[in-house]
Each structure stands twice: as C-alpha cells, then as structure tokens.
mmCIF file of C-alpha atoms in Angstrom:
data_model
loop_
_atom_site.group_PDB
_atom_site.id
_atom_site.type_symbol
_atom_site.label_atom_id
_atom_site.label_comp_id
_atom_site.label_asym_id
_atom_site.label_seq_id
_atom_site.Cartn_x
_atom_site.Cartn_y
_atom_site.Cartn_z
ATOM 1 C CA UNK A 1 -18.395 -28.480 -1.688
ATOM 2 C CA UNK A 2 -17.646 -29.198 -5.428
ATOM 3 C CA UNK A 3 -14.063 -30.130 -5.949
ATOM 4 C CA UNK A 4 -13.478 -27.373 -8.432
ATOM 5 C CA UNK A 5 -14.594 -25.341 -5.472
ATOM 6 C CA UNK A 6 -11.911 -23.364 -3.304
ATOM 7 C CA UNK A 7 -12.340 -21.252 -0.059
ATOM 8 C CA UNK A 8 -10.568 -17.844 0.848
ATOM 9 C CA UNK A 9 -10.733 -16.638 4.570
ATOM 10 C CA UNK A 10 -10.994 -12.727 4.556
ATOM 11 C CA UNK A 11 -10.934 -9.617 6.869
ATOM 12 C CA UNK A 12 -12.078 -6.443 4.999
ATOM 13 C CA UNK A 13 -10.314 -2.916 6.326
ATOM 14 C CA UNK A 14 -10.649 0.269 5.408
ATOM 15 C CA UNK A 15 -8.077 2.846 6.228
ATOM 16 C CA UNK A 16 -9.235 6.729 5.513
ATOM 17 C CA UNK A 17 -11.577 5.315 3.337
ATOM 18 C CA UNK A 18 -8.975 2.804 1.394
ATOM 19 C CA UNK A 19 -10.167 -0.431 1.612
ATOM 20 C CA UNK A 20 -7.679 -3.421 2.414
ATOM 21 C CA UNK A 21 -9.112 -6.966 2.187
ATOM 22 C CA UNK A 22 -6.458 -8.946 4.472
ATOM 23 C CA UNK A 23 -6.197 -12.906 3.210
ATOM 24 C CA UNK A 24 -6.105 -14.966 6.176
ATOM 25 C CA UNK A 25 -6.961 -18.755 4.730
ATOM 26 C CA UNK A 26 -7.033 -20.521 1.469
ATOM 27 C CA UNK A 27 -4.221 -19.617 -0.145
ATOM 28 C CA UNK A 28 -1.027 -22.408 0.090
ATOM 29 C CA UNK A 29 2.238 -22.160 0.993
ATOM 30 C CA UNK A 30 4.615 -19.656 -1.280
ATOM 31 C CA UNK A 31 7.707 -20.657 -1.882
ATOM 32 C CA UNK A 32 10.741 -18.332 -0.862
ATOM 33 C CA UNK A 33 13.017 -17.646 1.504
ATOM 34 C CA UNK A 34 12.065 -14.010 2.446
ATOM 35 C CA UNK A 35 8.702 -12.096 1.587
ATOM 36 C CA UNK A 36 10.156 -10.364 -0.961
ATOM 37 C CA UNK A 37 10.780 -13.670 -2.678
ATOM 38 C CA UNK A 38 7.118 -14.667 -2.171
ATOM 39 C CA UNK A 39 5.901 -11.724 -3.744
ATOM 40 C CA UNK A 40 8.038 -11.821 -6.480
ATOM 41 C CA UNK A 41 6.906 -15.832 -6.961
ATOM 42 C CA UNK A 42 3.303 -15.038 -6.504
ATOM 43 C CA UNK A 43 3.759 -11.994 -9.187
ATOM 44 C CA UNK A 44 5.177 -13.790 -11.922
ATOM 45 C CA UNK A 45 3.705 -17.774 -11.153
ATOM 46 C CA UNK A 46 0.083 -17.037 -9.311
ATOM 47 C CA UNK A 47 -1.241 -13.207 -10.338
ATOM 48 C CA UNK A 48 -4.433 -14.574 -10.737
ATOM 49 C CA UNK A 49 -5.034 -14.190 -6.982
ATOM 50 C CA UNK A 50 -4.762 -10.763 -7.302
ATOM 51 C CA UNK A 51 -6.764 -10.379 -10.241
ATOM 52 C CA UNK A 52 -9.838 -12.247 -8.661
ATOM 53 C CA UNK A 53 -9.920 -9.894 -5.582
ATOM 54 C CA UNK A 54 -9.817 -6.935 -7.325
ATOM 55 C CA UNK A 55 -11.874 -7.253 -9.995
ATOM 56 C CA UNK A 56 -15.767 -7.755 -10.677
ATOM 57 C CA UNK A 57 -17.636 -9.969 -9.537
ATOM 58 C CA UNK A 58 -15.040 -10.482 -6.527
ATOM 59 C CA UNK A 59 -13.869 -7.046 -6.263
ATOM 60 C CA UNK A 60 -13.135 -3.540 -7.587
ATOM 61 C CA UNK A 61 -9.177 -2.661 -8.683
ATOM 62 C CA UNK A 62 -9.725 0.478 -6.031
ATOM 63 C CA UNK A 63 -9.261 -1.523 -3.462
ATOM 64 C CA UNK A 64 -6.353 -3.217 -2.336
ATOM 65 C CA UNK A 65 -5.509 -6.877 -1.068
ATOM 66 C CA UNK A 66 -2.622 -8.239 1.500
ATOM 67 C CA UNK A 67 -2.235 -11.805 1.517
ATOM 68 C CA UNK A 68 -0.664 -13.029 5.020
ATOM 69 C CA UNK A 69 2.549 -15.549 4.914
ATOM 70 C CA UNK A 70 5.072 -16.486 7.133
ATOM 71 C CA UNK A 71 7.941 -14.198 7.616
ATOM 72 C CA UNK A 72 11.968 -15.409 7.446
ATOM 73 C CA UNK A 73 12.953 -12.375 9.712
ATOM 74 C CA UNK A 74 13.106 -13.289 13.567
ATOM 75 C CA UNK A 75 11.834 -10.205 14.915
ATOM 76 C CA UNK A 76 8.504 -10.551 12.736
ATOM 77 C CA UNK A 77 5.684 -11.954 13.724
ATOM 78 C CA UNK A 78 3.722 -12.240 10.515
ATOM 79 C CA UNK A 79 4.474 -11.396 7.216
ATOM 80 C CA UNK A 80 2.336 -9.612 4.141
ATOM 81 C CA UNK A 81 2.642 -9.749 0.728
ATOM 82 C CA UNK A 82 0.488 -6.352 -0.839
ATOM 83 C CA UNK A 83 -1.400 -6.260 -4.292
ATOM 84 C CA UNK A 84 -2.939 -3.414 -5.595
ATOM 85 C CA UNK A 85 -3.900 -2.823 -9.337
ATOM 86 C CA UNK A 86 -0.780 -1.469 -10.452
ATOM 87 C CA UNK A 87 0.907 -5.119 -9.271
ATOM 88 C CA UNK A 88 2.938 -5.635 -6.365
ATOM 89 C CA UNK A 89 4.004 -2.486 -4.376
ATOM 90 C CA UNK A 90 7.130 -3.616 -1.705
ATOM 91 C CA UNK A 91 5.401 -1.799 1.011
ATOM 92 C CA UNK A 92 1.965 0.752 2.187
ATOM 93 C CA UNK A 93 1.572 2.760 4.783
ATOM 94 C CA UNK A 94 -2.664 2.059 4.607
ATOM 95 C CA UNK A 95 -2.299 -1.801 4.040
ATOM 96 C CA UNK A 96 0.359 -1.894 6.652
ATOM 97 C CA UNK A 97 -2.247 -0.042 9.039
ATOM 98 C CA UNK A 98 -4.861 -2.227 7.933
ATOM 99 C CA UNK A 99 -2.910 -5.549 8.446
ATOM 100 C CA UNK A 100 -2.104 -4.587 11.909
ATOM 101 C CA UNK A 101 -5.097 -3.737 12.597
ATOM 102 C CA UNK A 102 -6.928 -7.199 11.134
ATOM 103 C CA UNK A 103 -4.424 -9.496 13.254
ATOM 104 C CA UNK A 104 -4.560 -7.563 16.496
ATOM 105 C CA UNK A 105 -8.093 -7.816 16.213
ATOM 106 C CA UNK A 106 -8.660 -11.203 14.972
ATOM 107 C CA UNK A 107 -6.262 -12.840 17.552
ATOM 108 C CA UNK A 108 -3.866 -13.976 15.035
ATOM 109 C CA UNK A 109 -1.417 -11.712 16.884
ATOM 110 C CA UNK A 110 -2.442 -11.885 20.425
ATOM 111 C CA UNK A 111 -3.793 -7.731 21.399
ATOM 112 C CA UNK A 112 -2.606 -6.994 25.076
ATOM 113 C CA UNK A 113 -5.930 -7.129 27.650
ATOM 114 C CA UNK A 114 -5.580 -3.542 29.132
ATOM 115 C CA UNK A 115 -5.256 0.066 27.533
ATOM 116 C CA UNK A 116 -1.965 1.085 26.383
ATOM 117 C CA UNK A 117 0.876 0.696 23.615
ATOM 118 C CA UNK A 118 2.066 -2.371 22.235
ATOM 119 C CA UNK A 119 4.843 -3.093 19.656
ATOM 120 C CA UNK A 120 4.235 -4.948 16.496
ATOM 121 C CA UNK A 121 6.327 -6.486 14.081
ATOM 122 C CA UNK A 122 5.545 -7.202 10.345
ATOM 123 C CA UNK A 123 7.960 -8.459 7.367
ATOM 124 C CA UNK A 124 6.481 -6.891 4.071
ATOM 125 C CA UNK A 125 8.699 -7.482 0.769
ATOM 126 C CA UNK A 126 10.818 -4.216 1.714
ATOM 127 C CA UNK A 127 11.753 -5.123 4.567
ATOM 128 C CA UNK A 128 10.565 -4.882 8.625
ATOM 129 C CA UNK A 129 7.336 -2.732 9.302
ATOM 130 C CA UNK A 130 8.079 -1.660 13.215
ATOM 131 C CA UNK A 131 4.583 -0.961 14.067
ATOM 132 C CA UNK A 132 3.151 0.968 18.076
ATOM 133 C CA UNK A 133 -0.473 0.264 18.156
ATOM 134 C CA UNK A 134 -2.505 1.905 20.547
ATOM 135 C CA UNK A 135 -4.967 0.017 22.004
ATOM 136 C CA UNK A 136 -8.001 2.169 23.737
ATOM 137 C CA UNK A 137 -11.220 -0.396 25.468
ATOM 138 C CA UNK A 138 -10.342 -3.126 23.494
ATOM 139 C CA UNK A 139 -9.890 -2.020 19.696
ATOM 140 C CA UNK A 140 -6.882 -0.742 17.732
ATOM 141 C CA UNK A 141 -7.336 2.799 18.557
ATOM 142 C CA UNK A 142 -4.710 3.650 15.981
ATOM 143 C CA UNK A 143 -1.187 2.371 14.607
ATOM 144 C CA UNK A 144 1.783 4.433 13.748
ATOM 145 C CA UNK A 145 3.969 2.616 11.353
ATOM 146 C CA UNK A 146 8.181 3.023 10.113
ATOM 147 C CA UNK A 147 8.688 1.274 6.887
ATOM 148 C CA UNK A 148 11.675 1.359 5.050
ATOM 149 C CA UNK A 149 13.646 4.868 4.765
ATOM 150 C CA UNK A 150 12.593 7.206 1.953
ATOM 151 C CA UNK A 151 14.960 9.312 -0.398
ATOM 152 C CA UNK A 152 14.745 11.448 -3.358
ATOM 153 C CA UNK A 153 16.118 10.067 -6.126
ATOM 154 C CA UNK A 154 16.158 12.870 -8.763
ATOM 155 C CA UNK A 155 15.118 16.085 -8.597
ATOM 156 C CA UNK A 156 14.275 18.727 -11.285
ATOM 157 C CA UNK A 157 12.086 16.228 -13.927
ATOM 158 C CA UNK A 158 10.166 17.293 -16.713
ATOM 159 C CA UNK A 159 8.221 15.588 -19.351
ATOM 160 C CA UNK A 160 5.859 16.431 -22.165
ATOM 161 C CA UNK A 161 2.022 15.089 -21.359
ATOM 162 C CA UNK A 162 -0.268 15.102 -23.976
ATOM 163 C CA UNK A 163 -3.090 17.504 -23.939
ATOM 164 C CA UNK A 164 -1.174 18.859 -20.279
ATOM 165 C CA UNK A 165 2.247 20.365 -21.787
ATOM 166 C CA UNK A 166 5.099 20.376 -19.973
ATOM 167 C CA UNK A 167 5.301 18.968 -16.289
ATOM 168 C CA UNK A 168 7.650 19.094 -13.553
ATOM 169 C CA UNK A 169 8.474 16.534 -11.113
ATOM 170 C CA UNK A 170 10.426 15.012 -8.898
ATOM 171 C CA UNK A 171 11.119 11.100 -8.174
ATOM 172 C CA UNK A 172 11.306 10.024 -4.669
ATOM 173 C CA UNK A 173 11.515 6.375 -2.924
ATOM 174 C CA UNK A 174 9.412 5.168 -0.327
ATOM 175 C CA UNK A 175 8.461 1.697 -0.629
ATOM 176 C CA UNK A 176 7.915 2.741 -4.409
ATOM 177 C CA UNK A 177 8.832 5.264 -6.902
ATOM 178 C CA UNK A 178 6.342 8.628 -6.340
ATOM 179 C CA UNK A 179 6.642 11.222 -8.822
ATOM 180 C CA UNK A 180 5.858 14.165 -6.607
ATOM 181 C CA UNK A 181 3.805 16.732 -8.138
ATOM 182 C CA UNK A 182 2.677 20.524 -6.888
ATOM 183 C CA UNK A 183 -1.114 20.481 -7.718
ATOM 184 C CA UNK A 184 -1.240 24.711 -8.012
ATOM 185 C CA UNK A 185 0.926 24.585 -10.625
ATOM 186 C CA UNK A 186 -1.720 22.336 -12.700
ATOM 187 C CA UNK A 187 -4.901 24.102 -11.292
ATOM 188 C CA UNK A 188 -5.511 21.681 -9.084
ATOM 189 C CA UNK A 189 -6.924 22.453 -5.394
ATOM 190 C CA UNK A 190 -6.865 18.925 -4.322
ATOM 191 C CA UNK A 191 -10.712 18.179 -3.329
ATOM 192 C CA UNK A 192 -13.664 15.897 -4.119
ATOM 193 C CA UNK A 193 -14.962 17.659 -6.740
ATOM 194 C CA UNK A 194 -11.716 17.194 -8.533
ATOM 195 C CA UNK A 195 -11.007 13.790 -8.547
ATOM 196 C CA UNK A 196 -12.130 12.582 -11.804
ATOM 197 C CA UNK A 197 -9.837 15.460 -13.317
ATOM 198 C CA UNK A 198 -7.027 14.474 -10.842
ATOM 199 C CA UNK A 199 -7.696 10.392 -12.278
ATOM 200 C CA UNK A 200 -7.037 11.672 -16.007
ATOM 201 C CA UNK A 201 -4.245 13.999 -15.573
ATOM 202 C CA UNK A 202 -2.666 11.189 -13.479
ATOM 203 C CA UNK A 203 -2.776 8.682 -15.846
ATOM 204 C CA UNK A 204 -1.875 11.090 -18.869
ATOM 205 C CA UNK A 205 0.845 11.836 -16.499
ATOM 206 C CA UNK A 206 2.111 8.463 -15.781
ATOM 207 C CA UNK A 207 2.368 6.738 -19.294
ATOM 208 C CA UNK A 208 3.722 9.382 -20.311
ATOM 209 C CA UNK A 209 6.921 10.099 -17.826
ATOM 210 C CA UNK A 210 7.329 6.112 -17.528
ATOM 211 C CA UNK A 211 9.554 5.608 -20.386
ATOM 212 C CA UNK A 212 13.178 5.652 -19.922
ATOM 213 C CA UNK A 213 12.635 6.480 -16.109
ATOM 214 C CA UNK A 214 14.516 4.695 -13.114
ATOM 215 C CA UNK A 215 13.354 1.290 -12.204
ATOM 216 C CA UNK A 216 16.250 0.162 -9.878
ATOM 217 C CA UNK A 217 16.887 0.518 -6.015
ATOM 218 C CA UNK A 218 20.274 0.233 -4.249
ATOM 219 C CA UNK A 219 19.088 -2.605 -2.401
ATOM 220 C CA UNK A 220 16.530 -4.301 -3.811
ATOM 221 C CA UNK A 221 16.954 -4.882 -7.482
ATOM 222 C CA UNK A 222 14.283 -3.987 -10.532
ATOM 223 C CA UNK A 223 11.612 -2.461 -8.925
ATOM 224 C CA UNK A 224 8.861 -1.992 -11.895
ATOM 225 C CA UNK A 225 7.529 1.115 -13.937
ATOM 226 C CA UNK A 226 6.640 4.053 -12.174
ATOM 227 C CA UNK A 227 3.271 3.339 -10.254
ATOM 228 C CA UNK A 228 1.938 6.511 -8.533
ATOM 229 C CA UNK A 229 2.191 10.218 -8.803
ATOM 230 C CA UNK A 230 1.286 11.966 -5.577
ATOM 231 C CA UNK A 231 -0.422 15.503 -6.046
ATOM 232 C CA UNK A 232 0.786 17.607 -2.891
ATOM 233 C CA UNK A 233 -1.221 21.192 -1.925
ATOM 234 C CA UNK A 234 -0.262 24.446 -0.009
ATOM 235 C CA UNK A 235 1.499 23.892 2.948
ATOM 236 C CA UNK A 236 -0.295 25.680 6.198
ATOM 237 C CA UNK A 237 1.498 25.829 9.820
ATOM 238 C CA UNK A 238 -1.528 24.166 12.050
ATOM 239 C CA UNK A 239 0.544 24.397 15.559
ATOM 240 C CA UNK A 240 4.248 24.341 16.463
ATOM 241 C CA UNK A 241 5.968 21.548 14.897
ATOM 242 C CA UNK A 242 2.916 20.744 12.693
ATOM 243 C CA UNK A 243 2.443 21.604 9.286
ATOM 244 C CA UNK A 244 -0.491 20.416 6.938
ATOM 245 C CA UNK A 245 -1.793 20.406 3.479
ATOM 246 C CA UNK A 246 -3.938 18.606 0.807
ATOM 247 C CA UNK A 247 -2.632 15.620 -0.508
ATOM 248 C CA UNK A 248 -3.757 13.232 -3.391
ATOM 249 C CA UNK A 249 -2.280 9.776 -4.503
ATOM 250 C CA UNK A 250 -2.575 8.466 -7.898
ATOM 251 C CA UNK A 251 -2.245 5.060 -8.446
ATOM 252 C CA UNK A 252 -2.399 3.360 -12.343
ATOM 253 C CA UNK A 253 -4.404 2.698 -14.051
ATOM 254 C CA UNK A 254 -7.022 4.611 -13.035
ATOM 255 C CA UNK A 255 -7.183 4.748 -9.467
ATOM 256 C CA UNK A 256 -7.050 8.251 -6.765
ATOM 257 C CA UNK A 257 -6.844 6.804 -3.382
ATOM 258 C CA UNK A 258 -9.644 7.772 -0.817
ATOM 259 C CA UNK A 259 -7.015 8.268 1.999
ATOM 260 C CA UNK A 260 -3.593 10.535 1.813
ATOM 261 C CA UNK A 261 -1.643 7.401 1.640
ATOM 262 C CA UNK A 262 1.117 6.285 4.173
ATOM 263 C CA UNK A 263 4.150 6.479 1.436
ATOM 264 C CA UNK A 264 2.975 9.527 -0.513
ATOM 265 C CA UNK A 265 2.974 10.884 2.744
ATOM 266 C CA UNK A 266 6.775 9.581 3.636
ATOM 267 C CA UNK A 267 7.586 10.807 0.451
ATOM 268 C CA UNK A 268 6.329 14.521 0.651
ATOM 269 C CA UNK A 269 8.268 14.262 4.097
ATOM 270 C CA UNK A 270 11.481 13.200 2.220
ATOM 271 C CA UNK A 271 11.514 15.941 -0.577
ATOM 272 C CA UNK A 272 10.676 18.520 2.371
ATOM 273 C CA UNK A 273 13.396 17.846 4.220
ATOM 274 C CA UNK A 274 15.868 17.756 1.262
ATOM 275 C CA UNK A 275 14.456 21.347 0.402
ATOM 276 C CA UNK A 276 14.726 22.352 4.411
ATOM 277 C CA UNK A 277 11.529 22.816 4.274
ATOM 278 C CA UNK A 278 10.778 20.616 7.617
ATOM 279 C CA UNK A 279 12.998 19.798 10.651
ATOM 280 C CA UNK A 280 13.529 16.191 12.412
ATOM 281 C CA UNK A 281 10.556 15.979 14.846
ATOM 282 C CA UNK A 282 8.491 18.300 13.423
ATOM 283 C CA UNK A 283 4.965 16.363 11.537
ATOM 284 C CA UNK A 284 3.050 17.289 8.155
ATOM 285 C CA UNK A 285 -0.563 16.157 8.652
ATOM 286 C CA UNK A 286 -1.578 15.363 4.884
ATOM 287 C CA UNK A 287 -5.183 15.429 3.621
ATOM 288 C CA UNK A 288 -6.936 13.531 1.280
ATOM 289 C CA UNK A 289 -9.448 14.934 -1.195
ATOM 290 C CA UNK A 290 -12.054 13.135 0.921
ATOM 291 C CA UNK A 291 -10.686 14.567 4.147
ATOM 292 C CA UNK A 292 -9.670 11.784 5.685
ATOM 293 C CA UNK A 293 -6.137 12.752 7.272
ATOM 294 C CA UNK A 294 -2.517 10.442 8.369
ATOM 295 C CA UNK A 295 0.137 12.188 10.065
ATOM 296 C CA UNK A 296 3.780 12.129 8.930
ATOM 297 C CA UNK A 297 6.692 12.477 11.955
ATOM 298 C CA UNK A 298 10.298 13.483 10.798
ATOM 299 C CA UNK A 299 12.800 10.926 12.428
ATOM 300 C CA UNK A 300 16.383 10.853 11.586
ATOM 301 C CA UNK A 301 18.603 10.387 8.680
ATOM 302 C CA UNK A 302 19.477 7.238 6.829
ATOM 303 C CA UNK A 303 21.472 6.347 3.758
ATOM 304 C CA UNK A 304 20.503 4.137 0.893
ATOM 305 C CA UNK A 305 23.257 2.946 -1.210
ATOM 306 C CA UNK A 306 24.319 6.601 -1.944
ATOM 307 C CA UNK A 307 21.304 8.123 -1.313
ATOM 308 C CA UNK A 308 20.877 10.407 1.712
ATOM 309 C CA UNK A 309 17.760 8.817 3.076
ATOM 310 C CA UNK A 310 14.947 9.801 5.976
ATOM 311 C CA UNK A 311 13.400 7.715 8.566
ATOM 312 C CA UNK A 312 9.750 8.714 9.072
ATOM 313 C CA UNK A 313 6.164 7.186 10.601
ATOM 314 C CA UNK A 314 2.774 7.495 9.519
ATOM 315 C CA UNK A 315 0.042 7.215 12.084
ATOM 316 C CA UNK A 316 -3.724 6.550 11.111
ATOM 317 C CA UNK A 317 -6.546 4.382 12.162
ATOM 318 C CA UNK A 318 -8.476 0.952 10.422
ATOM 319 C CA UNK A 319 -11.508 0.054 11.007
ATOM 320 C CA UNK A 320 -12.796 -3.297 10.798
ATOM 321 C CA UNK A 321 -15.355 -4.173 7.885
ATOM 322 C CA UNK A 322 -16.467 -7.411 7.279
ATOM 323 C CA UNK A 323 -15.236 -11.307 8.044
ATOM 324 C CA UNK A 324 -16.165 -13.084 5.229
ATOM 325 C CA UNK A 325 -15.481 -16.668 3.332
ATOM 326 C CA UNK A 326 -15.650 -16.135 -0.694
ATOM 327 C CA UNK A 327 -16.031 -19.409 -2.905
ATOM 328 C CA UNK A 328 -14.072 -19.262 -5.658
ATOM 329 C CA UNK A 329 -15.346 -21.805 -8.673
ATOM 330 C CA UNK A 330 -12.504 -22.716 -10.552
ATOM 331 C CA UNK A 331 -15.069 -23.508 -13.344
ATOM 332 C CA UNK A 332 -16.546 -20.105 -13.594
ATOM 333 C CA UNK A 333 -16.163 -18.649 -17.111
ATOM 334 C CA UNK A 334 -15.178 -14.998 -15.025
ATOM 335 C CA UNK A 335 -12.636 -16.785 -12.996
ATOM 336 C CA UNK A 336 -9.261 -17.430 -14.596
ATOM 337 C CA UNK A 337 -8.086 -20.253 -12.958
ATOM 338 C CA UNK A 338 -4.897 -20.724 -15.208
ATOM 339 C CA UNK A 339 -2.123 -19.173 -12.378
ATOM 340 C CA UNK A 340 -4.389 -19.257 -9.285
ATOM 341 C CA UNK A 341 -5.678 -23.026 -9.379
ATOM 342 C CA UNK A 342 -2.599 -24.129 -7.833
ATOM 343 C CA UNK A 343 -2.359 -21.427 -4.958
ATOM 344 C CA UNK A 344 -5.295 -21.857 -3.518
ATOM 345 C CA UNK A 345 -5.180 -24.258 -0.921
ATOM 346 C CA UNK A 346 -7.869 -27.219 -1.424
ATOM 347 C CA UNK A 347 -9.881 -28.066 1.501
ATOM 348 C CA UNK A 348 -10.397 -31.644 2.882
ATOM 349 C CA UNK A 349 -13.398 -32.874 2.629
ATOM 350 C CA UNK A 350 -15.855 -34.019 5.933
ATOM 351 C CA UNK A 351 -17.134 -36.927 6.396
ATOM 352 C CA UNK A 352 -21.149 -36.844 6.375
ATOM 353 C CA UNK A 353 -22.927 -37.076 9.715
ATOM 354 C CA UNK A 354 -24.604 -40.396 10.743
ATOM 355 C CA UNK A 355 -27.790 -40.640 10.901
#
C-alpha cells in the first residue's frame, strides 16, 4: 500500500430502506471526553470524513454514516458518532437500529447464543441509547430503541414559503429540531409517487422557516439550523392501542428518507400526546412513502429544562448489507484530504515474505 493510501473498515445497513454505513476501522482516536465532544471535534476539525462517505465516488448524501468510538458513560458499551448530509444529528432512531444491529452481528458486542432478548447499551452525542434486541436463530430479529426524551418546543408556527404561501408548523425535539407538518393540508398523500414533490416543498420549506428559529436545547447547548421537516398523514385506529398513518421525513438539502424515521416518529408521538391525541402505552405505527413501517410506544413523562417532555421507543429491523474495506487515496484530485488526512488512522506496514 502507497503511503498516501488509508484504509476504512465498514459494515453497510439498511434500516426500512435507509442505508447506514457503520465505521468500524481506520479512523484514529477523537479527542473528547464524552461523544458529544467527539462529534462536535470531528464536525468542526475532521468533516471531511463525512464528506467522503457520502458523496460520489465513495457514496451518495442519502445515505447516512456512524462512525464507532469509545464511550465515557459506564453503562455503554460502545459509542457512535452519526453524520448525515445535513451535518451531525445528536441522535437516530434508524442509525441507532443499524449500529446495534452491525455490532451484535459482527461480534464487536458479543450476541447471546440462544433465542431471546438481550439489553444493549450505546452512548450517541445525546446521551444513552437503551437498546432490547431480539435475537430469533441467530440474527438481530429486530431492536427497539429509547433515546433521549422528546418535547414540543413551540406550537402554532407559520412562515411564508415561496411559491407554497403560508405554512403552519410546529417545532418539536427529539434528538433534533422537526418541524412537524400535516401533509393534507399541502395536498400531499404521503406516497412514492410523491416524493420528488415532497423533496422540493421540503427544502422550499426549510430555508425558508430557518431564519430566526430556535437553535438551543436546555441541556445541550447550540444545536444547529433546523434540519428536517417531517410530513405526518391521516391517523387510522389499526387495533386497540394502535394507531397508524403515513409518515415522511425530510432531511436538507435534498434528501426524503426511505424509512419513517425513528425521531420523526418520537416526535409525531410527542405533539400527539401534548394534543391528547394518544395515551401512555398506546403505539402509532408510522409509514414511509415506500412502505416500510417502525413502531412508536408511548412511555411516560419527562421534563427538559422546562419543557414537559415524553419518553418513547421505536422498534424496527436492519439488515446486514455488505463488509467492505474502501481505500481512500489521499492524492486523489476527488478526495479532499485537507481535514480528514489526519483522522484516518495510518496502517503499519508488513514486512515482505521470504522467499
């Protein structure tokens, strides 16, 4: 291997059709004292790793990567930084069902030998990720997930969108800002055949309502410009205790998720419950416009600085995709090597056979 050469170690996931590519080896040691901190190092001193593995020819910005590091909370056994092409999102339902997934089955966290459930702990920058996975004849049948508690922030938003008029909103918290949207009111059904008209109105949407809108969390500082918009459809009853209903996620720029998403999900759950809308225990089953489906549980209250606040988890499935090694040539005119030469680990070089 050339010295300007570098190696990354990768698992490829996809969950409901979002695709996760979980960074194993290659990368070095972040600095920080918490995840959090090691996101926020790797976001402002080494983006470029993100860039490469989401763009062309490594990569496509609708996918999403989560770099593994070591975690300063006790209880976790691994820790996961998440990039996406919007930048650095604190936590994800999907990637978090993906990264479970990936280390259960790779061995990195050892997966029990016989059927059954088995508890999981991950650090991502927001905090613990408390994780069941269900394990059925030796694979991660599926993982249900509680992140961080969710909470409406304001309610009752409107902004001008050009070419849209007016639209109403609401802002809720759930690992990021969502500004929840009711697709009927737009035209909007919420299926395939939409989605390019979902992708424009979102991003219309988005540059437009970002200015001037809240940034901070009680806990956990500046938290960016508004990155998604999540598009929710009629509610049906589908049981007792079970609601469900069309969901889409826009992420910017430019990107409608292929699953329902784990936090648009938590965050539909948290508006619904501040409008009584849904009851602790009961679950809204939301649906992508590709039809792949998570499920949303109502757990109990939580506060958040002074928000009132909503424990929830999402449950889905991963599958596995690929194991892979990429070479990354630091010399490569479509490789910008300016903040990512010095976090990818270099790899020491073997001694020649004898002949």
């Amino acid at each position: 291997m050339s010295p300007r050469e570098r190696t990354l170690h990768l698992i490829d996931t996809q969950s409901g059709g979002d695709v996760s590519r979980i960074v194993t080896e290659g990368v070095e040691l972040i600095p920080g004292t918490s995840v959090l901190e090691k996101a926020r190092y790797l976001e402002r001193e080494g983006d470029g790793l993100r860039r490469l593995l989401l763009s062309e020819p490594y990569g496509d910005p609708a996918m999403s990567v989560d770099l593994i590091v070591e975690p300063s909370h006790p209880e976790a056994q691994a820790g996961y930084i998440i990039m996406e092409a919007m930048g650095y999102p604190l936590y994800s339902g999907s990637n978090t069902i993906c990264t479970a997934t990936a280390l259960l089955s790779s061995g990195m966290i050892p997966m029990r030998s016989d059927d059954g459930l088995q508890s999981v702990v991950l650090e991502s920058p927001a905090g613990l990720a408390r994780i069941t996975a269900r394990i059925t004849d030796g694979r991660v049948a599926s993982i249900t997930t509680q992140g961080e508690p969710a909470y409406v922030a304001e309610e009752g938003l409107r902004v001008e969108v050009p070419h849209y008029g007016e639209v109403s909103f609401d802002l809720v918290w759930s690992g990021a800002y969502y500004a929840l949207i009711d697709a009927a009111a737009y035209g909007f059904r919420i299926n395939a055949e939409e989605q390019i008209a979902l992708t424009a109105f979102g991003d219309a949407f988005v540059r437009a309502a970002r200015p001037g809108l809240l940034q901070e969390h009680p806990e956990l500082g500046d938290v960016g410009p508004l990155p998604f918009a999540h598009f929710m459809g009629e509610v049906r009853g589908a049981g007792p205790g079970r609601l469900e209903s069309p969901s889409a996620t826009y992420v910017h720029p430019g990107v409608i998720c292929r699953s329902p998403t784990g936090t648009g999900t938590s965050a539909r759950l948290a508006l619904m419950v501040q409008r009584g809308e849904i009851a602790e225990g009961d679950a809204l089953e939301t649906i992508s416009p590709r039809g792949s489906r998570f499920v949303g549980t109502v757990l109990g209250e939580a506060h958040v600085g002074a928000y009132r606040a909503l424990h929830s988890t999402i449950t889905g499935s991963a599958r596995l995709m690929a194991h892979s090694q990429i070479t990354v040539d630091l010399d490569d005119p479509l490789v910008d090597a300016s903040d990512l030469e010095h976090v990818l680990a270099v790899q020491e070089a073997t001694a020649a056979p004898e002949r």
